[in-house]
């Protein structure tokens, strides 16, 4: 591999908003460079090989692949493409890809224009000093004829480029792919690096293989990575010996070494899943580099939920499944916890609701786990009366009311891009969610950029779904964490026959507590099956009950045999039945179905 000069390498990625066509574009690039033949293109989105990705039409995991391209200047270039996700929950995958590249194709849908995530990913790319090549995709659509000039103008204002720098393409029809490959070769700079310097490589991803342990994907910045050498992982301070080194085609291709500027993989019989942290720097154990690679984004989970096995005996299997998932997705965090209602399980942290949904589906499909999940919530900051500060991501762990000096909640900076017809709807939605409007910019005569400060707790439930429904799917959302702010927050408990169900507890704003409690009690009344005894559902703040519902008992007609006669006979039988039900209520246990724990998610429906 070291025979190929650095000038012939190009490392680039594709960034775009969700559904703007980047996975289809990646397919065309693979086809044009001969990496896959038309016959091998058995499905569209060939890099989205996870069944969940194909079903939902989104990219969840980033993918890397190497292509050879014979350019018009006669040289054959080595192109390393890293395909990235576009959904707001998977920004951490994008930041990882960008750290391994010198340039990026910025894909914009010619019919929809610039969206919130386009801007967010572009700023990530500019922060990494990448060369940006703007591409207008889907120009073959009939509606693109009227919108393409307007979208060109938006792109020129956003990145300050000339009209001649914008490429027009249709990934579906294969239009403009040759021009794109030429632009990659001419405009993206080759990687820098000295193959003879001490090894310095960045881990941008890792995959677990049941037979070979961890397969680590790296970008080599300095030096040469070779087989049978001892390497040091600088963050975890672990030492391993490399076994296989190679590059990534559609499958892994062994080359025995990887020189500066190139992207590839290595294996080293790594069994401990936590040794290969994304963003870590790999160097030789004996001849170490001067320092770790800086500026890598550390992933912080934003949404937390309890995941419990449906059968208590499957606890260890669930732990093993989470262990393997964490390697493929470093954004998941988890720690054991227990609940009175659900037994032993794990408190897991996710980047957002879509991320949480994907993880739950992967646990069920890939690892055959039957799980029960609790209501998602965010992490709160508690300042206690003794001056201590603690973070609470499970409402059941909130300190007693007398110990709390101040309760703070996370706020986000949210950006919504929308056609101007829906501005009123979005204003109402954000105001209802305690949002504060900070800015409103008209990008064109018909498109508005509205910026808000919102409590994260108000966004994690159904905000994205509501936003899409009130704007007929036209609005887009992007957000980033801002700070913690003091809020008038209370802990809302749900009690069944006087016993608190910790898995249904929630931290809510005081102004919304009554409404929230009433709706939840009514929802649970429909979901909890009737018993032989009466079930009382109550919502309380501390000792004060604020809402109540009752699931009536199943009842046998004990007076059916009494035809006429003295009323006292009937009364005696009813009193006897009443006493029996009272006794039953004291010893009877209430089975809570899984739907009850997710009732909060559909509380407004």
XYZ file of C-alpha atoms in Angstrom:
605
model
C 0.000 0.000 0.000
C 2.825 2.441 0.733
C 3.786 2.409 -2.981
C 0.821 4.698 -3.736
C 1.748 8.370 -3.157
C -0.391 10.443 -0.756
C -1.333 12.820 -3.598
C -3.561 10.094 -5.070
C -5.677 9.596 -1.912
C -8.959 11.416 -1.238
C -10.920 10.951 2.027
C -14.447 12.360 1.904
C -17.919 11.910 3.373
C -21.473 12.708 2.355
C -23.508 14.992 4.631
C -27.161 15.895 4.210
C -30.527 16.163 5.902
C -32.478 12.914 6.284
C -34.020 11.660 3.011
C -32.093 13.971 0.679
C -30.639 10.993 -1.198
C -27.149 10.390 0.197
C -27.400 6.568 0.422
C -28.650 6.361 -3.194
C -25.805 8.671 -4.229
C -23.304 6.378 -2.493
C -24.729 3.474 -4.569
C -24.105 5.404 -7.820
C -20.512 6.252 -6.812
C -19.820 2.564 -6.080
C -21.310 1.603 -9.455
C -19.453 4.308 -11.439
C -16.069 3.345 -9.943
C -16.704 -0.376 -10.553
C -16.616 -1.288 -6.862
C -19.951 -3.063 -7.379
C -21.488 -4.205 -10.657
C -25.117 -3.643 -11.714
C -25.665 -7.357 -11.064
C -24.476 -7.022 -7.458
C -26.821 -4.079 -6.857
C -29.522 -6.482 -5.676
C -31.025 -3.750 -3.522
C -30.957 0.007 -3.292
C -28.971 1.667 -0.474
C -26.350 -1.095 -0.556
C -24.446 0.463 2.373
C -27.584 0.421 4.567
C -27.242 -3.307 5.226
C -29.130 -3.378 8.539
C -32.777 -4.572 8.036
C -33.936 -1.663 10.239
C -32.162 0.827 7.948
C -33.812 -0.667 4.871
C -37.277 -0.707 6.476
C -37.167 2.870 7.732
C -35.209 4.250 4.761
C -32.656 5.928 7.060
C -28.957 5.460 7.776
C -28.243 4.549 11.398
C -24.661 3.246 11.357
C -21.945 4.989 9.354
C -20.221 2.913 6.661
C -16.800 3.224 5.047
C -15.683 1.887 1.654
C -12.673 2.341 -0.658
C -12.995 2.916 -4.426
C -10.524 3.276 -7.301
C -11.294 6.019 -9.841
C -9.469 6.661 -13.130
C -9.774 10.433 -13.559
C -9.748 12.505 -16.760
C -6.108 13.504 -16.013
C -5.058 9.836 -16.472
C -4.265 9.134 -12.808
C -6.011 6.432 -10.769
C -7.115 7.868 -7.411
C -7.963 5.980 -4.202
C -11.239 7.382 -2.815
C -12.258 6.581 0.775
C -15.984 7.286 1.196
C -17.634 7.403 4.606
C -21.442 7.469 4.372
C -23.086 9.231 7.331
C -26.553 9.353 8.961
C -28.711 12.475 8.611
C -31.205 12.187 11.476
C -30.832 14.595 14.410
C -30.354 11.693 16.868
C -27.271 10.392 15.021
C -25.151 13.553 14.891
C -22.427 11.738 16.858
C -21.924 9.359 13.887
C -21.494 12.379 11.597
C -18.887 14.003 13.888
C -16.910 10.734 13.916
C -16.890 10.518 10.112
C -15.834 14.139 9.685
C -12.781 13.662 11.877
C -11.492 11.082 9.370
C -11.994 13.226 6.211
C -10.555 16.185 4.265
C -13.684 17.014 2.300
C -17.443 16.581 2.169
C -20.194 16.408 -0.423
C -23.041 18.593 0.872
C -26.232 17.121 -0.614
C -29.323 19.347 -0.818
C -32.674 18.206 -2.197
C -33.426 20.461 -5.209
C -37.159 20.358 -4.415
C -37.031 20.885 -0.630
C -34.034 23.191 -0.224
C -31.901 23.608 2.880
C -33.199 21.903 6.039
C -32.222 22.277 9.715
C -29.958 19.216 9.737
C -28.195 20.390 6.544
C -27.091 23.537 8.406
C -26.125 21.610 11.557
C -23.972 19.072 9.638
C -22.424 21.839 7.548
C -21.268 23.678 10.691
C -19.765 20.403 11.983
C -17.878 20.038 8.675
C -16.661 23.658 8.661
C -15.504 23.194 12.261
C -13.260 20.379 10.979
C -11.888 22.628 8.140
C -13.314 20.391 5.414
C -13.521 21.373 1.734
C -17.252 21.545 0.908
C -18.614 20.518 -2.528
C -22.315 21.553 -2.759
C -24.548 19.192 -4.788
C -28.212 19.720 -5.706
C -29.758 16.239 -5.894
C -33.102 15.045 -7.379
C -33.018 17.497 -10.318
C -34.949 14.870 -12.361
C -38.150 15.481 -10.348
C -40.745 17.594 -12.255
C -41.112 20.061 -9.346
C -37.330 20.747 -9.360
C -37.682 22.877 -12.523
C -39.386 25.650 -10.537
C -37.352 25.359 -7.321
C -33.741 24.734 -8.454
C -32.793 28.445 -8.872
C -34.228 29.328 -5.460
C -32.324 26.434 -3.802
C -29.102 27.461 -5.590
C -29.509 30.917 -4.077
C -30.015 29.411 -0.574
C -26.807 27.329 -0.923
C -24.778 30.302 -2.193
C -25.907 32.434 0.777
C -25.239 29.635 3.257
C -21.666 28.721 2.276
C -20.639 31.758 0.245
C -19.789 29.865 -2.945
C -20.254 30.845 -6.607
C -23.009 29.391 -8.771
C -20.434 27.556 -10.924
C -19.235 25.610 -7.856
C -22.658 23.981 -7.312
C -23.055 20.583 -8.998
C -26.440 19.382 -10.315
C -27.194 15.665 -9.994
C -29.797 12.943 -9.817
C -28.568 9.947 -7.835
C -31.573 7.897 -8.955
C -30.985 8.515 -12.685
C -27.163 8.592 -12.462
C -26.974 12.211 -13.738
C -23.900 14.286 -12.790
C -21.986 11.432 -11.074
C -18.909 11.747 -13.338
C -18.707 15.515 -12.642
C -18.967 14.788 -8.930
C -16.045 12.326 -8.994
C -13.945 14.853 -10.940
C -14.805 17.567 -8.371
C -13.727 15.230 -5.515
C -10.359 14.649 -7.212
C -9.767 18.334 -8.088
C -11.249 20.209 -5.105
C -10.681 17.991 -2.045
C -7.036 18.187 -0.865
C -5.024 14.972 -0.458
C -4.314 13.831 3.128
C -1.118 14.909 4.862
C 1.101 12.676 6.963
C 4.545 11.098 7.213
C 4.518 7.284 6.786
C 7.830 7.078 8.697
C 6.726 9.101 11.762
C 5.513 7.417 15.006
C 2.040 5.902 14.498
C -0.963 8.159 15.211
C -4.391 6.778 14.189
C -7.962 7.776 15.092
C -10.644 5.190 15.939
C -13.853 6.408 14.307
C -15.884 3.204 14.625
C -15.712 -0.388 15.845
C -17.752 -3.520 15.150
C -18.085 -6.662 17.234
C -17.427 -9.994 15.516
C -18.322 -13.167 17.434
C -15.256 -15.031 16.075
C -12.552 -12.361 15.876
C -13.448 -10.008 18.707
C -13.508 -6.273 18.080
C -12.776 -5.039 14.548
C -11.486 -1.470 14.853
C -11.954 1.043 12.001
C -9.212 3.690 11.928
C -7.922 6.652 9.953
C -4.096 6.780 10.037
C -2.796 10.371 10.385
C 0.920 9.659 10.907
C 3.164 6.588 10.556
C 2.271 3.107 9.296
C 0.112 0.518 11.052
C 1.515 -3.008 10.574
C 0.553 -6.521 11.602
C 2.139 -8.254 14.639
C 3.014 -4.973 16.350
C 2.082 -3.938 19.909
C -0.304 -0.955 19.897
C -1.447 1.281 22.763
C -4.997 2.693 23.087
C -4.278 6.075 24.677
C -7.673 6.699 26.390
C -8.092 3.246 27.952
C -4.295 2.697 28.319
C -4.623 -0.902 27.034
C -1.964 -2.695 24.961
C -2.761 -5.276 22.250
C -0.884 -6.940 19.392
C -2.327 -6.394 15.890
C -3.260 -9.568 14.003
C -4.810 -8.418 10.741
C -4.613 -5.008 9.027
C -6.444 -4.045 5.867
C -8.723 -1.731 3.902
C -12.519 -1.716 3.478
C -14.054 -2.677 0.147
C -17.581 -4.147 0.240
C -15.888 -6.708 2.502
C -12.638 -6.409 4.492
C -9.516 -6.773 2.314
C -6.242 -7.688 4.078
C -3.201 -5.574 3.088
C -0.912 -6.275 6.140
C -0.222 -2.553 6.577
C -1.928 0.839 6.462
C 0.093 3.996 5.854
C -0.532 7.660 6.735
C -3.539 9.218 5.015
C -5.403 5.948 4.522
C -8.585 4.569 6.119
C -8.928 0.895 7.086
C -9.336 -1.621 9.898
C -7.361 -3.871 12.230
C -8.052 -6.787 14.587
C -6.102 -7.663 17.750
C -8.145 -10.329 19.612
C -9.793 -7.588 21.663
C -12.465 -9.196 23.848
C -13.277 -6.405 26.286
C -15.875 -4.247 24.600
C -14.905 -1.091 26.503
C -11.260 -0.924 25.397
C -11.974 0.528 21.940
C -13.504 3.937 22.574
C -14.574 5.908 19.532
C -12.344 8.965 19.210
C -9.407 7.262 20.958
C -5.906 7.519 19.487
C -3.932 4.362 18.613
C -0.115 4.447 18.653
C 2.761 1.960 18.924
C 3.529 0.810 22.460
C 7.309 1.336 22.136
C 7.530 4.244 19.680
C 4.658 6.467 20.860
C 3.409 9.638 19.131
C 3.658 13.064 20.801
C 0.010 13.169 21.990
C -3.565 12.089 21.357
C -5.664 13.574 18.541
C -7.694 16.490 19.950
C -11.100 17.998 19.372
C -13.185 14.868 19.303
C -16.817 15.156 20.380
C -17.705 13.144 23.470
C -21.220 11.749 23.264
C -23.628 12.637 26.071
C -26.971 10.829 26.319
C -29.998 13.128 26.516
C -32.900 10.725 27.099
C -33.068 7.969 29.726
C -35.321 4.950 30.070
C -35.400 1.743 32.106
C -35.082 -1.499 30.111
C -36.142 -4.660 31.974
C -36.342 -8.307 30.870
C -39.954 -9.550 30.656
C -38.731 -12.709 32.427
C -36.466 -12.066 35.447
C -34.283 -15.102 34.468
C -33.154 -13.286 31.292
C -31.317 -10.517 33.191
C -27.801 -11.815 32.331
C -28.766 -12.341 28.659
C -29.964 -8.727 28.509
C -26.667 -7.525 30.032
C -24.721 -9.452 27.366
C -26.906 -8.061 24.557
C -26.387 -4.475 25.803
C -22.632 -5.122 26.044
C -22.508 -6.028 22.356
C -24.786 -3.158 21.313
C -22.626 -0.590 23.118
C -19.652 -1.553 20.967
C -21.528 -0.903 17.718
C -23.142 2.207 19.165
C -20.962 4.041 21.657
C -23.734 6.561 22.422
C -25.676 4.068 24.568
C -24.896 4.127 28.283
C -26.369 1.684 30.788
C -26.139 0.735 34.444
C -28.065 -1.812 36.549
C -31.104 -0.634 38.520
C -34.044 -2.252 40.269
C -37.727 -1.381 40.465
C -40.432 -2.600 42.853
C -42.799 -3.101 39.925
C -40.417 -4.600 37.356
C -37.555 -6.260 39.294
C -33.948 -6.008 38.049
C -33.042 -4.204 34.824
C -30.926 -1.390 33.392
C -31.193 2.395 33.236
C -30.121 3.239 29.667
C -29.162 6.597 28.144
C -29.905 7.502 24.506
C -29.396 10.493 22.205
C -33.090 10.917 21.475
C -36.391 9.089 21.027
C -35.593 7.656 17.573
C -32.283 6.358 18.925
C -34.128 4.738 21.848
C -36.656 3.140 19.477
C -33.889 1.735 17.250
C -32.009 0.251 20.247
C -35.170 -1.416 21.574
C -35.931 -2.916 18.162
C -32.358 -4.163 17.761
C -32.484 -5.828 21.199
C -35.668 -7.644 20.208
C -34.609 -8.602 16.679
C -30.874 -9.225 16.799
C -30.659 -10.601 20.349
C -34.159 -12.145 20.746
C -34.804 -10.231 23.958
C -38.329 -9.722 25.279
C -38.144 -6.407 27.129
C -40.300 -3.998 29.107
C -39.390 -0.293 28.828
C -40.322 2.550 31.163
C -41.286 6.122 30.358
C -38.388 8.099 28.811
C -37.147 11.113 30.782
C -34.194 13.536 30.887
C -31.400 14.094 33.426
C -32.136 16.710 36.106
C -29.676 18.657 38.233
C -30.512 18.756 41.965
C -28.877 21.279 44.318
C -29.399 19.969 47.859
C -29.832 22.032 51.025
C -26.358 20.926 52.221
C -24.766 22.404 49.059
C -24.184 19.097 47.225
C -25.072 18.803 43.530
C -26.409 15.512 42.155
C -27.745 14.482 38.742
C -30.904 12.398 38.620
C -32.052 10.523 35.507
C -34.599 8.322 37.294
C -37.510 10.129 39.031
C -37.619 7.371 41.682
C -34.126 8.462 42.857
C -35.077 12.110 43.440
C -34.103 13.167 47.006
C -36.865 13.947 49.541
C -38.588 17.312 49.167
C -36.977 18.725 52.355
C -33.455 17.989 51.002
C -33.912 19.890 47.711
C -32.807 23.519 47.546
C -33.222 23.880 43.768
C -34.228 21.623 40.860
C -32.820 22.417 37.409
C -33.735 20.979 34.004
C -31.783 20.857 30.710
C -32.622 23.427 28.027
C -31.885 23.089 24.326
C -31.384 25.540 21.496
C -33.850 24.363 18.828
C -34.007 25.425 15.191
C -37.044 24.776 12.980
C -37.074 25.483 9.246
C -40.591 25.703 7.819
C -42.678 27.101 4.938
C -44.204 30.386 6.187
C -47.777 28.947 6.040
C -47.097 26.964 9.228
C -45.407 29.616 11.395
C -48.547 30.109 13.538
C -48.903 26.362 14.196
C -45.248 26.055 15.263
C -45.529 29.140 17.508
C -48.511 27.588 19.305
C -46.783 24.199 19.701
C -43.584 25.719 21.132
C -45.459 28.109 23.461
C -47.464 25.139 24.817
C -44.129 23.418 25.520
C -42.798 26.391 27.548
C -40.591 27.562 24.688
C -39.001 31.027 24.389
C -38.682 32.491 20.865
C -35.144 33.871 20.326
C -34.966 34.607 16.586
C -36.935 34.453 13.356
C -35.161 34.774 9.981
C -36.757 34.664 6.527
C -34.360 32.634 4.336
C -36.544 33.328 1.291
C -40.056 34.623 0.548
C -41.523 31.262 1.559
C -39.091 29.698 4.093
C -38.575 30.747 7.712
C -35.871 29.783 10.221
C -37.368 29.981 13.760
C -35.059 29.580 16.757
C -36.233 28.627 20.242
C -35.041 27.844 23.727
C -37.001 24.836 24.978
C -36.891 22.524 28.018
C -35.603 19.160 26.738
C -38.231 17.311 28.819
C -40.947 18.904 26.651
C -39.260 17.728 23.443
C -38.435 14.069 24.186
C -41.986 12.710 24.186
C -43.850 13.527 20.990
C -42.626 16.968 19.933
C -41.092 15.743 16.650
C -44.259 13.823 15.661
C -46.471 16.801 16.520
C -44.192 19.168 14.552
C -44.402 16.935 11.478
C -48.188 16.560 11.711
C -48.989 20.297 12.147
C -46.729 21.214 9.197
C -47.745 18.274 6.956
C -44.189 16.969 7.137
C -42.578 20.124 5.694
C -40.850 21.481 8.820
C -37.451 20.180 9.964
C -35.932 20.245 13.444
C -32.401 20.398 14.789
C -31.327 20.995 18.372
C -28.314 21.107 20.661
C -27.921 21.148 24.438
C -27.582 24.654 25.914
C -27.573 24.734 29.740
C -29.372 23.776 32.949
C -31.997 26.234 34.260
C -34.027 26.426 37.458
C -37.611 25.281 37.011
C -40.757 24.977 39.152
C -40.664 21.183 38.939
C -42.432 18.545 41.033
C -42.307 14.760 41.236
C -45.603 13.176 40.195
C -46.201 9.700 41.645
C -48.781 7.170 40.489
C -50.284 4.898 43.167
C -52.292 1.712 42.696
C -54.330 0.886 45.827
C -52.000 3.076 47.880
C -48.720 1.543 46.606
C -46.429 3.795 44.548
C -45.445 2.347 41.149
C -41.915 3.751 40.847
C -41.678 2.912 37.129
C -44.553 5.344 36.394
C -43.149 8.298 38.393
C -42.336 11.438 36.404
C -40.857 14.895 37.025
C -43.157 17.556 35.559
C -43.680 21.321 35.680
C -46.023 22.330 38.515
C -48.407 24.154 36.128
C -48.908 20.943 34.141
C -48.981 18.485 37.057
C -52.795 18.322 37.561
C -53.551 17.981 33.850
C -50.795 15.363 33.436
C -51.942 13.385 36.508
C -55.626 13.400 35.458
C -54.865 12.237 31.904
C -52.514 9.515 33.139
C -55.059 8.170 35.669
C -57.759 8.063 32.975
C -55.371 6.352 30.541
C -54.346 3.712 33.092
C -58.000 3.059 33.955
C -58.491 1.837 30.351
C -55.267 -0.192 30.291
C -55.255 -2.024 33.639
C -57.457 -5.149 33.407
C -60.351 -5.468 35.869
C -59.679 -7.589 38.958
C -61.949 -9.354 41.462
C -61.444 -6.283 43.644
C -61.578 -2.538 43.054
C -58.323 -0.870 41.874
C -57.855 2.769 42.891
C -55.469 4.762 40.676
C -54.176 8.022 42.181
C -51.749 10.706 41.078
C -49.990 12.518 43.915
C -47.379 15.201 44.573
C -45.732 14.260 47.861
C -48.615 13.428 50.252
C -51.226 15.390 48.273
C -53.461 13.398 45.909
C -54.333 15.551 42.862
C -56.236 13.093 40.622
C -58.015 9.761 40.929
C -59.630 7.044 38.800
C -61.154 3.692 39.751
C -61.128 0.359 37.937
C -64.389 -1.228 39.083
C -64.281 -4.784 40.433
C -65.657 -7.758 38.551
C -68.777 -8.672 40.447
C -70.875 -11.800 40.848
C -74.596 -11.329 41.482
C -74.823 -13.009 44.914
C -78.470 -12.024 45.367
C -79.655 -13.871 42.247
C -81.181 -16.723 44.284
C -83.180 -14.437 46.605
C -86.698 -14.187 45.177
C -88.555 -11.537 47.174
C -88.460 -12.005 50.952
C -86.860 -9.796 53.567
C -84.376 -7.143 52.316
C -82.040 -7.930 55.266
C -81.203 -11.316 53.649
C -79.965 -9.571 50.493
C -78.102 -6.969 52.544
C -76.313 -9.694 54.533
C -75.099 -11.405 51.333
C -73.878 -8.073 49.860
C -72.035 -7.187 53.113
C -70.369 -10.614 53.081
C -69.249 -10.070 49.467
C -67.972 -6.579 50.310
C -65.846 -7.922 53.202
C -64.388 -10.613 50.926
C -63.410 -8.050 48.304
C -61.805 -5.859 50.980
C -59.688 -8.829 52.124
C -58.769 -9.624 48.511
C -57.668 -6.019 47.921
C -55.140 -6.311 50.765
C -53.481 -9.472 49.436
C -54.228 -9.286 45.689
C -51.448 -8.153 43.323
C -52.167 -6.083 40.218
C -50.598 -7.175 36.938
C -49.535 -4.036 35.053
C -49.367 -4.544 31.253
C -46.432 -3.145 29.214
C -48.806 -0.648 27.493
C -49.323 1.067 30.856
C -45.633 2.051 31.058
C -45.847 3.633 27.606
C -49.180 5.352 28.340
C -47.371 8.638 28.961
C -46.112 8.708 25.364
C -49.642 8.843 23.964
C -51.135 10.936 26.762
C -52.427 13.641 24.380
C -54.079 11.200 21.959
